[in-house]
Structures are given as C-alpha cells and as structure tokens.
Amino acid sequence: MSPIRSSFVVTLAAVAAFALAGCGERPQVVTYKQGTYQGKADTPPWSGAQWGGNKQQWDEAIHQRNQAQNEYKRIGG
Amino acid sequence: MARMKFLCDAERCIACNGCVTACKQENDVPWGVNRRRVVTMNVGVPGERSISVACMHCSDAPCMAVCPVDCFYHTEEGVVLHDKDLCIGCGYCFYACPFGAPQFPQTGAFGVRGKMDKCTFCAGGPEPDGSEAEFKKYGRNRLSEGKLPACAEMCSTKALLGGDGETIADIYRDRVLRRGKGAEVWGWATAYKLPPAGAKPPAANGGTKS
C-alpha cells in the first residue's frame, strides 16, 4: 500500500470514527422513582453569605420580622 | 424549627389586592400567572368576606403526591417548592391542589402550557440563593435575606399573616381575644375593636407592649 493511500485510509477511519461518535446515545431522561424528589438539591436560606450558616441568627431575624406583623406590638395596644 | 405558614384573617381583609400586587412586583410574575389572588364571597351582601389565597405550603401536599416526575420537595422550614427543570407541565398538580395554586404560563416550550409556577413563600427554588437564575425561574428569595413573603409584609390591614406557624397563630389568637369575638365578627368597628377610652385590653399571649 502506498504511503498516500495508507494515510488516506487512516484519515478516512478517523473521520468515520468522529462521525460515528455523534451517534452515541446517552440517557436524556431522568429515571423516576415514585415518591422521592428527583430534582436539584436546594440550600437552606441561612447558608448564604449574609448568615454564614448561622441558623440561630436567621431564626432570630425571622422571629423579629414576624413580630412586625403584630400591630398591637408595633403601635402599642 | 420554624414551620412556615400563611394565615388570612377574613374579618380584616378588605380585598384591596395589595398582596397580589406585591407578589407580582416582587417576583416579576408574568401576565396570566397569579401566584396569589383575593376571593370574595357573598359580594355586596352584609357579612361578605374576602380571603387572600395562594399556595398554603401543605404539610402533606397533594401536588407532591400526584406529580409524575417528583419535582416537588419540602424545605426544612416546611415550604413546598419545585424544580422547574424537571416539571413537564402536565397539570396534575393543578387538579390535585384544593386552592388552585399551581399556575401555567401560556407561552413557552410546551406551546399553550408551560412549566408550572406557584407561590414559593418568597423562598426561591433549587438554584443558588439570590442568583439571577433563581430570580428568573422562581422569583426573589426573601427568606435567605431574613425577610418574610412580600404579600404578608405589605398587607395594609395585616389580614394576611405569613411566617412561623406558631408565631402567627399567637398573633391571631391575641387579636381575636382583643376584639372579643370569633367568626361572627363583621365590619371595621368589630374587626379592629379598639378598647373604650381608659379601658385596659385583655392580657393575652404576646400582646404586651414592647
């Protein structure tokens, strides 16, 4: 086999392999398991930079905010 | 542990739709999607009542039970959220929900019905807290900022209470004790029940001046 012909065969094989790679199949759907959350994980609200994971501090802030909804406390009963 | 709930005092709600507007504005909710709405019963009849309705973040949520792709989850604080990347917009949750909370945009990848959208208790969704992706998909994450849902905090008559279930139940209980009446209350004078001049209000749990 001449060097030109053999390099042509190698190139052709490489192109064919590359083209066939596009036919590869990978799962495109989620495997569902009934009754369990299948989506992305979420982070708790106190995990951000503002609270730095301090849940107690976040709880206190929410409690303060809650009390602001009690107008008897806000404006005095 | 806080267990987030909404409570609407029907004796106080004046159907101003401030909660609806606050929700729309805060979460940039598109036209046709109403995460919150005000329902009035017996319109024009003495004794008519209004109530603000949205997702009630059920402890045993029926939407969660019927979802064929299991895209719902409960957060540690008891908020029911869902992953829009997983939702297929089938609408089962809409049929299961007793409050009509799940909403479906009329445009999107699914033609006439897009991925479900609902009240998130202003807690965002499964994207990094405060990120643009979270805001675009789910709206603002006020809980991660130490704030409560915009609808409840904006309510002018404080009919709509939102937050830790125990705390808002205490606030409501205190209120009912002060006005001295239960569900038969109707009208401004009784709903707010200001004590007569010189009289001291009844001592109630959490009702003291601060």
Short mmCIF file of C-alpha atoms in Angstrom, two decimals:
data_model
loop_
_atom_site.label_atom_id
_atom_site.label_comp_id
_atom_site.label_asym_id
_atom_site.label_seq_id
_atom_site.Cartn_x
_atom_site.Cartn_y
_atom_site.Cartn_z
CA MET A 1 0.00 0.00 0.00
CA SER A 2 1.41 3.38 -0.98
CA PRO A 3 2.05 5.91 1.81
CA ILE A 4 -0.53 8.28 0.29
CA ARG A 5 -3.15 5.58 0.13
CA SER A 6 -2.46 4.39 3.68
CA SER A 7 -2.66 7.94 5.07
CA PHE A 8 -5.93 8.38 3.19
CA VAL A 9 -7.29 5.21 4.81
CA VAL A 10 -6.20 6.36 8.27
CA THR A 11 -7.79 9.77 7.74
CA LEU A 12 -10.96 8.17 6.47
CA ALA A 13 -11.09 5.88 9.51
CA ALA A 14 -10.55 8.84 11.83
CA VAL A 15 -13.32 10.84 10.16
CA ALA A 16 -15.64 7.84 10.29
CA ALA A 17 -14.90 7.31 13.98
CA PHE A 18 -15.50 11.00 14.70
CA ALA A 19 -18.76 11.00 12.73
CA LEU A 20 -19.98 7.84 14.42
CA ALA A 21 -19.28 9.35 17.84
CA GLY A 22 -22.22 11.70 17.17
CA CYS A 23 -24.49 8.66 17.03
CA GLY A 24 -23.57 7.72 20.57
CA GLU A 25 -26.55 7.51 22.88
CA ARG A 26 -26.64 8.72 26.42
CA PRO A 27 -29.68 8.89 28.72
CA GLN A 28 -31.65 12.08 28.17
CA VAL A 29 -34.45 11.47 30.62
CA VAL A 30 -34.47 11.19 34.39
CA THR A 31 -35.11 7.78 35.88
CA TYR A 32 -38.13 8.45 38.03
CA LYS A 33 -38.51 6.94 41.44
CA GLN A 34 -42.02 7.45 42.72
CA GLY A 35 -42.25 9.34 45.98
CA THR A 36 -38.79 10.82 46.13
CA TYR A 37 -37.69 14.22 44.91
CA GLN A 38 -35.75 13.88 41.70
CA GLY A 39 -34.61 17.46 41.14
CA LYS A 40 -31.61 19.53 42.09
CA ALA A 41 -30.66 19.93 45.72
CA ASP A 42 -31.51 23.22 47.38
CA THR A 43 -29.63 25.03 50.10
CA PRO A 44 -31.19 26.30 53.34
CA PRO A 45 -31.80 30.08 53.50
CA TRP A 46 -29.22 30.57 56.26
CA SER A 47 -26.40 29.05 54.23
CA GLY A 48 -25.67 32.21 52.22
CA ALA A 49 -23.02 34.85 52.86
CA GLN A 50 -25.38 37.00 54.93
CA TRP A 51 -25.84 34.37 57.64
CA GLY A 52 -22.75 32.24 57.06
CA GLY A 53 -24.62 29.10 58.07
CA ASN A 54 -25.72 30.56 61.42
CA LYS A 55 -29.25 29.18 61.63
CA GLN A 56 -29.90 30.64 65.06
CA GLN A 57 -29.21 34.16 63.79
CA TRP A 58 -31.51 33.60 60.82
CA ASP A 59 -34.26 32.25 63.09
CA GLU A 60 -33.96 35.34 65.26
CA ALA A 61 -34.22 37.66 62.22
CA ILE A 62 -37.32 35.82 61.02
CA HIS A 63 -38.85 36.00 64.50
CA GLN A 64 -38.27 39.76 64.63
CA ARG A 65 -39.83 40.12 61.21
CA ASN A 66 -42.80 38.05 62.37
CA GLN A 67 -43.42 40.30 65.33
CA ALA A 68 -43.60 43.29 62.99
CA GLN A 69 -46.86 41.80 61.72
CA ASN A 70 -48.43 42.20 65.15
CA GLU A 71 -49.65 45.78 65.08
CA TYR A 72 -50.55 45.67 68.78
CA LYS A 73 -46.83 45.35 69.40
CA ARG A 74 -45.80 47.79 66.70
CA ILE A 75 -48.02 50.69 67.71
CA GLY A 76 -48.80 49.63 71.23
CA GLY A 77 -52.03 48.03 72.45
CA MET B 1 -37.87 24.90 63.96
CA ALA B 2 -39.91 27.42 62.06
CA ARG B 3 -42.75 25.90 60.09
CA MET B 4 -43.75 28.49 57.52
CA LYS B 5 -47.48 29.08 57.05
CA PHE B 6 -49.91 31.70 55.78
CA LEU B 7 -52.97 32.78 57.73
CA CYS B 8 -55.62 35.13 56.35
CA ASP B 9 -57.93 36.91 58.79
CA ALA B 10 -61.15 37.10 56.74
CA GLU B 11 -62.56 39.64 59.22
CA ARG B 12 -59.84 42.09 58.25
CA CYS B 13 -59.26 41.51 54.55
CA ILE B 14 -60.65 44.45 52.57
CA ALA B 15 -59.94 42.90 49.14
CA CYS B 16 -57.53 45.71 48.23
CA ASN B 17 -55.38 43.26 46.24
CA GLY B 18 -52.24 44.77 47.74
CA CYS B 19 -50.91 41.25 48.36
CA VAL B 20 -51.48 40.29 44.72
CA THR B 21 -49.67 43.41 43.52
CA ALA B 22 -46.80 42.94 45.97
CA CYS B 23 -46.31 39.36 44.79
CA LYS B 24 -46.40 40.32 41.12
CA GLN B 25 -43.92 43.12 41.63
CA GLU B 26 -41.54 41.29 43.95
CA ASN B 27 -41.25 38.15 41.84
CA ASP B 28 -41.67 39.69 38.38
CA VAL B 29 -44.56 37.31 37.70
CA PRO B 30 -45.69 37.36 34.04
CA TRP B 31 -49.17 38.22 32.77
CA GLY B 32 -51.62 35.36 33.13
CA VAL B 33 -49.88 33.88 36.15
CA ASN B 34 -51.40 34.70 39.53
CA ARG B 35 -49.46 33.22 42.37
CA ARG B 36 -51.85 34.93 44.78
CA ARG B 37 -55.42 36.14 44.38
CA VAL B 38 -58.22 37.53 46.52
CA VAL B 39 -61.52 35.65 46.63
CA THR B 40 -64.67 37.42 47.86
CA MET B 41 -67.78 35.53 48.93
CA ASN B 42 -71.31 36.96 49.11
CA VAL B 43 -70.33 40.14 47.29
CA GLY B 44 -72.49 43.09 48.30
CA VAL B 45 -74.35 41.13 50.96
CA PRO B 46 -73.87 42.19 54.58
CA GLY B 47 -71.37 39.77 56.02
CA GLU B 48 -69.39 39.40 52.80
CA ARG B 49 -65.91 38.12 53.32
CA SER B 50 -62.68 38.21 51.35
CA ILE B 51 -59.70 35.98 51.71
CA SER B 52 -56.28 36.04 50.08
CA VAL B 53 -55.36 32.66 48.61
CA ALA B 54 -52.09 31.19 47.34
CA CYS B 55 -50.14 28.00 47.88
CA MET B 56 -50.70 27.05 51.52
CA HIS B 57 -47.50 25.01 51.67
CA CYS B 58 -49.37 21.95 52.94
CA SER B 59 -47.60 19.60 55.31
CA ASP B 60 -48.98 16.67 53.30
CA ALA B 61 -49.12 18.35 49.90
CA PRO B 62 -51.41 16.71 47.31
CA CYS B 63 -49.45 18.30 44.43
CA MET B 64 -46.41 16.45 45.68
CA ALA B 65 -48.33 13.17 45.84
CA VAL B 66 -49.61 13.29 42.26
CA CYS B 67 -46.57 14.72 40.46
CA PRO B 68 -45.48 12.05 37.93
CA VAL B 69 -41.90 13.34 37.78
CA ASP B 70 -41.49 14.04 41.53
CA CYS B 71 -40.32 17.59 41.05
CA PHE B 72 -41.68 18.83 44.43
CA TYR B 73 -39.84 18.98 47.72
CA HIS B 74 -40.33 20.30 51.24
CA THR B 75 -37.66 22.62 52.58
CA GLU B 76 -36.52 22.32 56.17
CA GLU B 77 -38.80 25.26 57.04
CA GLY B 78 -41.85 23.50 55.59
CA VAL B 79 -42.07 25.42 52.31
CA VAL B 80 -43.27 23.43 49.28
CA LEU B 81 -41.05 24.17 46.28
CA HIS B 82 -40.46 22.53 42.92
CA ASP B 83 -37.74 22.15 40.32
CA LYS B 84 -38.80 23.80 37.06
CA ASP B 85 -36.06 21.99 35.15
CA LEU B 86 -37.88 18.77 35.91
CA CYS B 87 -41.52 19.91 35.61
CA ILE B 88 -43.21 18.69 32.41
CA GLY B 89 -46.23 20.99 32.72
CA CYS B 90 -48.72 18.11 32.80
CA GLY B 91 -51.12 19.96 35.12
CA TYR B 92 -51.82 17.09 37.53
CA CYS B 93 -50.83 19.30 40.45
CA PHE B 94 -53.44 21.85 39.37
CA TYR B 95 -56.20 19.24 39.60
CA ALA B 96 -54.92 17.95 42.93
CA CYS B 97 -54.50 21.33 44.66
CA PRO B 98 -57.58 22.38 46.68
CA PHE B 99 -56.50 26.02 46.49
CA GLY B 100 -55.88 26.34 42.75
CA ALA B 101 -52.32 27.40 43.48
CA PRO B 102 -50.41 25.90 40.52
CA GLN B 103 -50.35 28.29 37.57
CA PHE B 104 -49.31 27.66 33.97
CA PRO B 105 -47.88 30.33 31.69
CA GLN B 106 -49.49 30.46 28.28
CA THR B 107 -46.24 30.65 26.34
CA GLY B 108 -43.13 28.50 26.48
CA ALA B 109 -41.54 25.33 25.25
CA PHE B 110 -44.75 23.36 25.73
CA GLY B 111 -46.88 25.51 23.43
CA VAL B 112 -50.03 26.53 25.20
CA ARG B 113 -48.99 25.39 28.66
CA GLY B 114 -45.57 25.93 30.16
CA LYS B 115 -43.90 24.72 33.32
CA MET B 116 -45.87 25.15 36.49
CA ASP B 117 -45.40 28.29 38.55
CA LYS B 118 -46.64 28.89 42.07
CA CYS B 119 -46.08 30.80 45.28
CA THR B 120 -42.65 29.99 46.71
CA PHE B 121 -43.22 31.70 50.08
CA CYS B 122 -40.61 34.07 48.63
CA ALA B 123 -38.06 31.29 49.14
CA GLY B 124 -36.79 30.98 45.56
CA GLY B 125 -36.03 27.47 44.35
CA PRO B 126 -33.27 24.94 43.74
CA GLU B 127 -30.74 27.42 42.36
CA PRO B 128 -28.02 29.31 44.24
CA ASP B 129 -29.65 31.72 46.71
CA GLY B 130 -30.04 35.22 45.30
CA SER B 131 -28.73 34.25 41.86
CA GLU B 132 -30.15 35.58 38.60
CA ALA B 133 -31.15 32.05 37.57
CA GLU B 134 -33.16 31.71 40.77
CA PHE B 135 -34.89 35.04 40.25
CA LYS B 136 -35.77 34.28 36.62
CA LYS B 137 -37.20 30.86 37.37
CA TYR B 138 -38.72 31.26 40.81
CA GLY B 139 -38.65 34.91 41.84
CA ARG B 140 -36.95 36.61 44.73
CA ASN B 141 -35.58 34.69 47.68
CA ARG B 142 -36.58 36.91 50.61
CA LEU B 143 -36.23 34.15 53.20
CA SER B 144 -32.49 33.96 52.55
CA GLU B 145 -32.40 37.71 53.26
CA GLY B 146 -34.09 37.16 56.62
CA LYS B 147 -37.38 38.58 55.36
CA LEU B 148 -40.89 37.18 55.10
CA PRO B 149 -43.11 36.95 51.98
CA ALA B 150 -43.80 40.33 50.38
CA CYS B 151 -47.57 39.77 50.29
CA ALA B 152 -47.84 39.37 54.06
CA GLU B 153 -45.40 42.14 54.91
CA MET B 154 -47.18 44.53 52.53
CA CYS B 155 -50.71 43.80 53.81
CA SER B 156 -52.11 47.16 54.95
CA THR B 157 -54.65 45.75 57.43
CA LYS B 158 -52.39 42.89 58.47
CA ALA B 159 -55.15 40.48 57.48
CA LEU B 160 -52.60 38.27 55.77
CA LEU B 161 -50.02 36.91 58.14
CA GLY B 162 -47.07 34.85 56.95
CA GLY B 163 -44.23 33.24 58.83
CA ASP B 164 -43.62 30.67 61.52
CA GLY B 165 -46.92 28.92 62.15
CA GLU B 166 -46.69 29.09 65.93
CA THR B 167 -45.91 32.80 65.94
CA ILE B 168 -48.63 33.89 63.53
CA ALA B 169 -51.14 31.69 65.39
CA ASP B 170 -50.19 33.58 68.57
CA ILE B 171 -50.68 36.93 66.82
CA TYR B 172 -54.09 35.85 65.54
CA ARG B 173 -55.14 34.45 68.90
CA ASP B 174 -54.17 37.69 70.59
CA ARG B 175 -56.20 39.61 68.02
CA VAL B 176 -59.33 37.52 68.49
CA LEU B 177 -59.07 37.88 72.28
CA ARG B 178 -58.80 41.64 71.99
CA ARG B 179 -61.83 42.02 69.75
CA GLY B 180 -63.69 39.55 71.91
CA LYS B 181 -65.43 37.80 69.05
CA GLY B 182 -64.82 34.91 66.73
CA ALA B 183 -66.02 34.19 63.22
CA GLU B 184 -69.26 36.17 63.69
CA VAL B 185 -67.29 39.41 63.55
CA TRP B 186 -68.08 41.69 60.64
CA GLY B 187 -67.23 45.31 59.99
CA TRP B 188 -64.42 47.68 60.84
CA ALA B 189 -65.60 48.54 64.32
CA THR B 190 -65.58 44.95 65.48
CA ALA B 191 -62.67 43.66 63.42
CA TYR B 192 -60.35 46.22 64.98
CA LYS B 193 -62.23 46.51 68.28
CA LEU B 194 -60.39 49.36 69.85
CA PRO B 195 -60.87 49.28 73.61
CA PRO B 196 -63.01 52.10 75.08
CA ALA B 197 -61.09 55.05 76.43
CA GLY B 198 -59.48 54.24 79.73
CA ALA B 199 -60.07 50.51 79.49
CA LYS B 200 -57.16 48.15 79.51
CA PRO B 201 -57.01 45.48 76.79
CA PRO B 202 -57.19 41.86 77.96
CA ALA B 203 -53.88 40.31 78.79
CA ALA B 204 -53.00 37.89 76.01
CA ASN B 205 -50.07 35.81 74.92
CA GLY B 206 -47.59 38.07 73.13
CA GLY B 207 -49.89 41.07 73.30
CA THR B 208 -47.88 43.27 75.60
CA LYS B 209 -46.21 46.48 74.62
CA SER B 210 -42.61 46.19 73.59
#
